[in-house]
GROMACS .gro file of C-alpha atoms in nm:
model
  373
    1MET     CA    1   1.584  -5.514   0.870
    2SER     CA    2   1.948  -5.456   0.959
    3LEU     CA    3   1.858  -5.378   1.319
    4LEU     CA    4   1.648  -5.695   1.339
    5ASN     CA    5   1.927  -5.906   1.194
    6ASP     CA    6   2.177  -5.754   1.434
    7THR     CA    7   1.945  -5.829   1.723
    8GLU     CA    8   1.908  -6.194   1.615
    9ASN     CA    9   2.282  -6.235   1.568
   10MET     CA   10   2.362  -6.084   1.904
   11ALA     CA   11   2.094  -6.295   2.072
   12ASN     CA   12   2.253  -6.610   1.928
   13SER     CA   13   2.597  -6.505   2.040
   14SER     CA   14   2.743  -6.579   2.380
   15SER     CA   15   2.792  -6.213   2.484
   16PRO     CA   16   2.503  -6.092   2.706
   17HIS     CA   17   2.646  -5.741   2.728
   18ALA     CA   18   2.632  -5.697   2.350
   19ALA     CA   19   2.269  -5.812   2.344
   20LEU     CA   20   2.185  -5.568   2.620
   21ASN     CA   21   2.343  -5.281   2.425
   22VAL     CA   22   2.142  -5.363   2.112
   23THR     CA   23   1.819  -5.376   2.312
   24SER     CA   24   1.895  -5.037   2.472
   25ALA     CA   25   1.968  -4.884   2.132
   26HIS     CA   26   1.640  -5.017   1.996
   27ARG     CA   27   1.451  -4.865   2.289
   28ALA     CA   28   1.628  -4.533   2.242
   29GLU     CA   29   1.518  -4.527   1.879
   30ILE     CA   30   1.158  -4.591   1.978
   31LEU     CA   31   1.162  -4.315   2.239
   32GLU     CA   32   1.339  -4.067   2.010
   33ASN     CA   33   1.081  -4.064   1.732
   34PRO     CA   34   0.795  -3.916   1.941
   35LEU     CA   35   1.030  -3.641   2.064
   36ARG     CA   36   1.127  -3.554   1.708
   37THR     CA   37   0.762  -3.542   1.608
   38TYR     CA   38   0.683  -3.324   1.910
   39LEU     CA   39   0.962  -3.077   1.832
   40LEU     CA   40   0.863  -3.071   1.465
   41GLY     CA   41   0.510  -2.965   1.563
   42ILE     CA   42   0.648  -2.685   1.784
   43ILE     CA   43   0.879  -2.555   1.510
   44ILE     CA   44   0.603  -2.563   1.246
   45SER     CA   45   0.364  -2.379   1.478
   46ILE     CA   46   0.618  -2.107   1.565
   47CYS     CA   47   0.708  -2.054   1.198
   48GLY     CA   48   0.340  -2.042   1.105
   49ASN     CA   49   0.263  -1.781   1.371
   50ILE     CA   50   0.559  -1.568   1.260
   51LEU     CA   51   0.433  -1.581   0.900
   52ILE     CA   52   0.087  -1.477   1.020
   53SER     CA   53   0.230  -1.176   1.203
   54ILE     CA   54   0.432  -1.077   0.895
   55SER     CA   55   0.123  -1.109   0.676
   56LEU     CA   56  -0.085  -0.892   0.910
   57ASN     CA   57   0.175  -0.616   0.903
   58ILE     CA   58   0.204  -0.639   0.524
   59GLN     CA   59  -0.174  -0.601   0.494
   60LYS     CA   60  -0.164  -0.310   0.737
   61TYR     CA   61   0.109  -0.145   0.530
   62ALA     CA   62  -0.099  -0.196   0.214
   63HIS     CA   63  -0.400  -0.033   0.382
   64LEU     CA   64  -0.192   0.267   0.492
   65ARG     CA   65  -0.046   0.314   0.145
   66GLN     CA   66  -0.384   0.290  -0.025
   67CYS     CA   67  -0.532   0.540   0.224
   68GLN     CA   68  -0.254   0.786   0.147
   69ARG     CA   69  -0.299   0.749  -0.227
   70GLY     CA   70  -0.678   0.729  -0.207
   71SER     CA   71  -0.713   0.606  -0.562
   72LYS     CA   72  -0.787   0.233  -0.572
   73PRO     CA   73  -0.939  -0.009  -0.319
   74TYR     CA   74  -0.703  -0.218  -0.109
   75TYR     CA   75  -0.787  -0.548  -0.281
   76THR     CA   76  -0.631  -0.419  -0.604
   77SER     CA   77  -0.291  -0.393  -0.433
   78VAL     CA   78  -0.034  -0.664  -0.506
   79VAL     CA   79   0.121  -0.605  -0.163
   80TRP     CA   80  -0.209  -0.679   0.009
   81TRP     CA   81  -0.249  -1.006  -0.181
   82CYS     CA   82   0.105  -1.104  -0.085
   83GLY     CA   83   0.004  -1.058   0.278
   84VAL     CA   84  -0.306  -1.272   0.226
   85ALA     CA   85  -0.094  -1.546   0.066
   86LEU     CA   86   0.150  -1.541   0.359
   87MET     CA   87  -0.140  -1.569   0.601
   88GLY     CA   88  -0.266  -1.873   0.415
   89VAL     CA   89   0.077  -2.037   0.442
   90GLY     CA   90   0.096  -1.953   0.814
   91GLU     CA   91  -0.249  -2.094   0.885
   92LEU     CA   92  -0.158  -2.405   0.689
   93GLY     CA   93   0.147  -2.442   0.911
   94ASN     CA   94  -0.066  -2.416   1.223
   95PHE     CA   95  -0.303  -2.673   1.076
   96ALA     CA   96  -0.015  -2.913   1.013
   97ALA     CA   97   0.130  -2.856   1.361
   98TYR     CA   98  -0.180  -3.005   1.523
   99GLY     CA   99  -0.095  -3.335   1.358
  100PHE     CA  100   0.245  -3.353   1.531
  101ALA     CA  101   0.204  -3.197   1.876
  102PRO     CA  102  -0.069  -3.183   2.145
  103ALA     CA  103  -0.348  -2.930   2.092
  104SER     CA  104  -0.296  -2.797   2.445
  105LEU     CA  105   0.053  -2.689   2.336
  106ILE     CA  106  -0.011  -2.555   1.984
  107ALA     CA  107  -0.286  -2.314   2.096
  108PRO     CA  108  -0.077  -2.120   2.355
  109LEU     CA  109   0.198  -2.078   2.097
  110GLY     CA  110  -0.032  -1.822   1.932
  111CYS     CA  111   0.132  -1.562   2.156
  112VAL     CA  112   0.433  -1.584   1.922
  113SER     CA  113   0.221  -1.416   1.654
  114VAL     CA  114   0.132  -1.124   1.884
  115LEU     CA  115   0.493  -1.084   1.997
  116ALA     CA  116   0.634  -1.100   1.644
  117SER     CA  117   0.369  -0.857   1.517
  118ALA     CA  118   0.469  -0.603   1.783
  119VAL     CA  119   0.839  -0.632   1.689
  120ILE     CA  120   0.771  -0.605   1.315
  121SER     CA  121   0.541  -0.304   1.359
  122VAL     CA  122   0.815  -0.123   1.551
  123ILE     CA  123   1.087  -0.201   1.294
  124PHE     CA  124   0.899  -0.155   0.966
  125LEU     CA  125   0.593   0.056   1.051
  126LYS     CA  126   0.792   0.286   1.283
  127GLU     CA  127   0.558   0.246   1.580
  128THR     CA  128   0.690   0.359   1.917
  129VAL     CA  129   0.826   0.110   2.170
  130ARG     CA  130   0.649   0.132   2.505
  131ALA     CA  131   0.755   0.001   2.844
  132SER     CA  132   0.452  -0.229   2.843
  133ASP     CA  133   0.574  -0.380   2.513
  134ILE     CA  134   0.910  -0.470   2.667
  135VAL     CA  135   0.756  -0.616   2.982
  136GLY     CA  136   0.487  -0.797   2.783
  137GLY     CA  137   0.739  -0.942   2.540
  138THR     CA  138   0.955  -1.069   2.825
  139LEU     CA  139   0.655  -1.233   2.994
  140ALA     CA  140   0.539  -1.388   2.666
  141ILE     CA  141   0.882  -1.536   2.590
  142THR     CA  142   0.920  -1.667   2.945
  143GLY     CA  143   0.571  -1.815   2.943
  144THR     CA  144   0.630  -1.982   2.606
  145TYR     CA  145   0.952  -2.142   2.733
  146VAL     CA  146   0.783  -2.266   3.050
  147LEU     CA  147   0.478  -2.416   2.880
  148VAL     CA  148   0.688  -2.585   2.610
  149THR     CA  149   0.913  -2.734   2.878
  150PHE     CA  150   0.636  -2.869   3.101
  151ALA     CA  151   0.371  -2.951   2.838
  152PRO     CA  152   0.278  -3.317   2.776
  153HIS     CA  153   0.549  -3.464   2.553
  154THR     CA  154   0.346  -3.758   2.427
  155THR     CA  155   0.238  -3.784   2.065
  156THR     CA  156  -0.047  -4.008   1.953
  157HIS     CA  157  -0.106  -4.143   1.605
  158ILE     CA  158  -0.446  -3.996   1.516
  159THR     CA  159  -0.642  -4.260   1.328
  160ALA     CA  160  -1.009  -4.288   1.241
  161HIS     CA  161  -1.061  -4.570   1.491
  162LEU     CA  162  -0.903  -4.364   1.768
  163ILE     CA  163  -1.123  -4.062   1.686
  164GLN     CA  164  -1.431  -4.282   1.696
  165TYR     CA  165  -1.322  -4.422   2.033
  166TYR     CA  166  -1.268  -4.072   2.175
  167PHE     CA  167  -1.594  -3.943   2.030
  168ILE     CA  168  -1.818  -4.199   2.205
  169SER     CA  169  -1.649  -4.163   2.545
  170TRP     CA  170  -1.896  -4.059   2.814
  171TYR     CA  171  -1.691  -3.763   2.946
  172PHE     CA  172  -1.666  -3.610   2.599
  173LEU     CA  173  -2.039  -3.661   2.540
  174LEU     CA  174  -2.107  -3.492   2.875
  175TYR     CA  175  -1.868  -3.208   2.783
  176LEU     CA  176  -2.038  -3.168   2.444
  177PHE     CA  177  -2.383  -3.162   2.605
  178LEU     CA  178  -2.284  -2.894   2.860
  179GLU     CA  179  -2.112  -2.689   2.591
  180ALA     CA  180  -2.423  -2.701   2.370
  181ILE     CA  181  -2.642  -2.579   2.658
  182VAL     CA  182  -2.407  -2.291   2.741
  183PHE     CA  183  -2.380  -2.196   2.373
  184CYS     CA  184  -2.760  -2.188   2.329
  185VAL     CA  185  -2.802  -1.974   2.642
  186LEU     CA  186  -2.534  -1.728   2.531
  187LEU     CA  187  -2.678  -1.714   2.179
  188TYR     CA  188  -3.025  -1.643   2.318
  189VAL     CA  189  -2.890  -1.365   2.539
  190TYR     CA  190  -2.689  -1.222   2.250
  191LYS     CA  191  -2.962  -1.234   1.985
  192ARG     CA  192  -3.292  -1.205   2.171
  193ARG     CA  193  -3.191  -0.998   2.473
  194ASN     CA  194  -2.957  -0.785   2.261
  195MET     CA  195  -2.673  -0.806   2.514
  196LYS     CA  196  -2.361  -0.724   2.313
  197HIS     CA  197  -2.103  -0.743   2.591
  198ILE     CA  198  -1.758  -0.840   2.470
  199VAL     CA  199  -1.735  -1.133   2.713
  200ILE     CA  200  -2.054  -1.287   2.571
  201VAL     CA  201  -1.930  -1.259   2.212
  202MET     CA  202  -1.586  -1.394   2.299
  203LEU     CA  203  -1.739  -1.687   2.488
  204LEU     CA  204  -1.939  -1.777   2.178
  205VAL     CA  205  -1.616  -1.768   1.976
  206ALA     CA  206  -1.433  -1.978   2.237
  207LEU     CA  207  -1.703  -2.247   2.248
  208LEU     CA  208  -1.686  -2.277   1.870
  209ALA     CA  209  -1.305  -2.274   1.889
  210SER     CA  210  -1.302  -2.583   2.110
  211GLN     CA  211  -1.480  -2.779   1.838
  212THR     CA  212  -1.248  -2.625   1.580
  213VAL     CA  213  -0.941  -2.746   1.770
  214ILE     CA  214  -1.079  -3.098   1.809
  215SER     CA  215  -1.175  -3.128   1.442
  216VAL     CA  216  -0.856  -2.961   1.311
  217LYS     CA  217  -0.633  -3.198   1.507
  218ALA     CA  218  -0.841  -3.495   1.394
  219VAL     CA  219  -0.832  -3.398   1.026
  220SER     CA  220  -0.463  -3.303   1.037
  221GLY     CA  221  -0.368  -3.622   1.219
  222MET     CA  222  -0.561  -3.845   0.978
  223ILE     CA  223  -0.404  -3.668   0.679
  224THR     CA  224  -0.061  -3.723   0.834
  225GLU     CA  225  -0.131  -4.092   0.884
  226SER     CA  226  -0.257  -4.117   0.525
  227ILE     CA  227   0.065  -3.963   0.396
  228LYS     CA  228   0.262  -4.218   0.599
  229GLY     CA  229   0.075  -4.499   0.425
  230GLN     CA  230  -0.225  -4.574   0.648
  231LEU     CA  231  -0.516  -4.443   0.440
  232GLN     CA  232  -0.781  -4.271   0.654
  233PHE     CA  233  -0.995  -4.114   0.381
  234ILE     CA  234  -1.213  -4.422   0.352
  235TYR     CA  235  -1.369  -4.370   0.695
  236PRO     CA  236  -1.682  -4.151   0.737
  237ILE     CA  237  -1.543  -3.999   1.057
  238PHE     CA  238  -1.284  -3.811   0.849
  239TYR     CA  239  -1.551  -3.628   0.647
  240ALA     CA  240  -1.762  -3.569   0.959
  241MET     CA  241  -1.468  -3.400   1.128
  242LEU     CA  242  -1.395  -3.204   0.811
  243ALA     CA  243  -1.752  -3.072   0.807
  244VAL     CA  244  -1.730  -2.976   1.176
  245MET     CA  245  -1.403  -2.797   1.111
  246ILE     CA  246  -1.542  -2.591   0.822
  247ALA     CA  247  -1.870  -2.503   0.999
  248SER     CA  248  -1.707  -2.410   1.330
  249CYS     CA  249  -1.443  -2.197   1.156
  250ALA     CA  250  -1.709  -2.012   0.955
  251PHE     CA  251  -1.926  -1.926   1.256
  252GLN     CA  252  -1.620  -1.844   1.465
  253ILE     CA  253  -1.507  -1.590   1.204
  254LYS     CA  254  -1.860  -1.448   1.190
  255PHE     CA  255  -1.880  -1.377   1.564
  256LEU     CA  256  -1.521  -1.254   1.573
  257ASN     CA  257  -1.592  -1.001   1.298
  258GLN     CA  258  -1.899  -0.882   1.488
  259ALA     CA  259  -1.682  -0.829   1.794
  260MET     CA  260  -1.428  -0.634   1.587
  261LYS     CA  261  -1.707  -0.406   1.464
  262MET     CA  262  -1.835  -0.333   1.815
  263TYR     CA  263  -1.505  -0.315   2.006
  264ASP     CA  264  -1.150  -0.206   1.947
  265ALA     CA  265  -0.883  -0.456   1.848
  266THR     CA  266  -0.688  -0.383   2.167
  267GLU     CA  267  -0.978  -0.538   2.360
  268VAL     CA  268  -1.066  -0.820   2.121
  269VAL     CA  269  -0.714  -0.958   2.063
  270PRO     CA  270  -0.609  -1.036   2.423
  271ILE     CA  271  -0.953  -1.162   2.530
  272ASN     CA  272  -0.982  -1.382   2.223
  273PHE     CA  273  -0.633  -1.524   2.281
  274VAL     CA  274  -0.709  -1.609   2.645
  275PHE     CA  275  -1.049  -1.765   2.572
  276PHE     CA  276  -0.928  -1.953   2.264
  277THR     CA  277  -0.625  -2.094   2.446
  278ALA     CA  278  -0.834  -2.200   2.747
  279SER     CA  279  -1.092  -2.371   2.524
  280ALA     CA  280  -0.817  -2.549   2.326
  281ILE     CA  281  -0.652  -2.677   2.645
  282VAL     CA  282  -0.985  -2.804   2.782
  283ALA     CA  283  -1.065  -2.968   2.447
  284GLY     CA  284  -0.725  -3.139   2.441
  285ILE     CA  285  -0.771  -3.264   2.798
  286VAL     CA  286  -1.128  -3.389   2.753
  287PHE     CA  287  -1.118  -3.530   2.400
  288TYR     CA  288  -0.757  -3.635   2.343
  289GLN     CA  289  -0.673  -3.702   2.711
  290GLU     CA  290  -0.344  -3.515   2.672
  291PHE     CA  291  -0.286  -3.463   3.045
  292GLU     CA  292  -0.333  -3.830   3.129
  293GLY     CA  293  -0.037  -3.954   3.335
  294LEU     CA  294   0.117  -3.605   3.356
  295ALA     CA  295   0.275  -3.513   3.689
  296LEU     CA  296   0.107  -3.252   3.907
  297LEU     CA  297   0.415  -3.028   3.893
  298ASN     CA  298   0.411  -3.035   3.512
  299ILE     CA  299   0.042  -2.940   3.508
  300PHE     CA  300   0.098  -2.651   3.749
  301MET     CA  301   0.402  -2.518   3.559
  302PHE     CA  302   0.222  -2.554   3.225
  303LEU     CA  303  -0.072  -2.348   3.352
  304PHE     CA  304   0.173  -2.097   3.503
  305GLY     CA  305   0.342  -2.060   3.161
  306CYS     CA  306   0.002  -2.001   3.002
  307LEU     CA  307  -0.071  -1.732   3.261
  308LEU     CA  308   0.255  -1.556   3.183
  309SER     CA  309   0.172  -1.566   2.812
  310PHE     CA  310  -0.175  -1.423   2.881
  311LEU     CA  311  -0.026  -1.132   3.077
  312GLY     CA  312   0.233  -1.070   2.806
  313VAL     CA  313  -0.026  -1.059   2.527
  314PHE     CA  314  -0.247  -0.829   2.735
  315LEU     CA  315   0.038  -0.582   2.796
  316ILE     CA  316   0.144  -0.585   2.429
  317ALA     CA  317  -0.208  -0.538   2.291
  318ARG     CA  318  -0.319  -0.282   2.551
  319ASN     CA  319  -0.363   0.076   2.426
  320ARG     CA  320  -0.193   0.022   2.092
  321PRO     CA  321  -0.168   0.345   1.891
  322LYS     CA  322  -0.456   0.391   1.649
  323ILE     CA  323  -0.442   0.512   1.293
  324LYS     CA  324  -0.583   0.862   1.277
  325GLN     CA  325  -0.796   0.927   0.973
  326GLN     CA  326  -0.934   1.262   0.872
  327GLU     CA  327  -1.306   1.291   0.921
  328PRO     CA  328  -1.480   1.329   0.583
  329ASN     CA  329  -1.787   1.507   0.720
  330PHE     CA  330  -1.643   1.857   0.762
  331ILE     CA  331  -1.443   2.110   0.562
  332ALA     CA  332  -1.211   2.351   0.735
  333MET     CA  333  -1.280   2.705   0.608
  334ASP     CA  334  -0.916   2.802   0.639
  335LYS     CA  335  -0.833   2.537   0.376
  336ILE     CA  336  -1.048   2.711   0.113
  337PRO     CA  337  -0.858   2.964  -0.102
  338SER     CA  338  -0.929   3.333  -0.033
  339ARG     CA  339  -1.099   3.239   0.294
  340SER     CA  340  -0.970   3.354   0.631
  341HIS     CA  341  -1.260   3.216   0.835
  342THR     CA  342  -1.174   2.934   1.074
  343ASP     CA  343  -1.520   2.783   1.122
  344LYS     CA  344  -1.608   2.436   1.000
  345VAL     CA  345  -1.887   2.339   0.771
  346GLN     CA  346  -2.032   2.013   0.898
  347PRO     CA  347  -2.363   1.830   0.874
  348GLU     CA  348  -2.612   1.879   1.153
  349ALA     CA  349  -2.830   1.571   1.155
  350LYS     CA  350  -3.090   1.712   1.396
  351THR     CA  351  -3.177   2.014   1.180
  352LYS     CA  352  -3.345   2.042   0.844
  353THR     CA  353  -3.054   2.241   0.702
  354TYR     CA  354  -2.725   2.083   0.609
  355GLY     CA  355  -2.445   2.250   0.804
  356SER     CA  356  -2.377   2.603   0.924
  357LEU     CA  357  -2.302   2.732   0.573
  358ALA     CA  358  -2.644   2.618   0.449
  359ALA     CA  359  -2.806   2.779   0.753
  360LYS     CA  360  -2.638   3.114   0.675
  361LEU     CA  361  -2.750   3.094   0.312
  362MET     CA  362  -3.107   3.026   0.420
  363CYS     CA  363  -3.099   3.322   0.660
  364ASN     CA  364  -2.960   3.554   0.391
  365SER     CA  365  -3.229   3.439   0.146
  366ALA     CA  366  -3.500   3.499   0.404
  367SER     CA  367  -3.371   3.849   0.482
  368ARG     CA  368  -3.362   3.944   0.116
  369THR     CA  369  -3.718   3.827   0.068
  370HIS     CA  370  -3.823   4.031   0.370
  371ASP     CA  371  -3.651   4.345   0.230
  372ASP     CA  372  -3.813   4.307  -0.112
  373ALA     CA  373  -4.152   4.278   0.050
   0.00000   0.00000   0.00000
């Protein structure tokens, strides 16, 4: 009200320069608010990814400690539950960040989690620093700076009416139709043809992730607008997007867990990051039109920053040291008291006897029977 009164007073006055200054200040205030919202989304996303990396290392530490003790399962550890709680807070931060910044920017910032996890594992878990970690970290930081600098700096108030308008646009309907066809083909190849290649599984995850990004940004944006005073919970599109978000997240986690069972984490993590980021960028471009009006140089530099982040994550996650666990299916004979033999007793699945020790006992029993006869 004070700014409006000042504007009216200056307009009634005889000084045109003063009126021009007030108008410029009003425009600066209008242009400053979207920038603050944009930076707030970036900060929330970075903090959320750092919390996720801390939580993963806490859970890893809890697993290592429980394996050394070997007494209770990991879910009885207070440390493990602290890690789970931190992960929930970090994911909540990422969820909130989609309501303030473009989806094509929040998704690439996931490389912060990989970079922070590598640093924390070196400091607290005493993992060795490799040359690829240093090069990868440098590329990831450089790529993050470039994509944040050249990303679209526009913020849109996500309302139910806007989501409905985006949802019935012909290019999104065409994109959704093509995505459904590709998903069905990949699912048929994966389930019926039993092709378990990592690219097929990660493509299934990425196609689901695109719908997750669209629905998460829609739900987060409508919640943000509701908190500001414009209630969005009365529209059916909010609950439709909430259902899509829950279903896509559930199936995405399902396929991702299947990939983790079949392949090593050093392969799954970088491929998942690349595919997820690419699907999020495409979803932001097609559904939310985030690159509309963006200069060609900004688009090129943004994609170049994403490429640097991809290379950095690949170098950090490549050939990470694995936790060596003792195989439970053999007993070293030199570990048995009063035994000097160095052979190993282990199960032999292709024979009727169980291990070399059982085979020797069977032979001795057979020889004794032969002697008695």
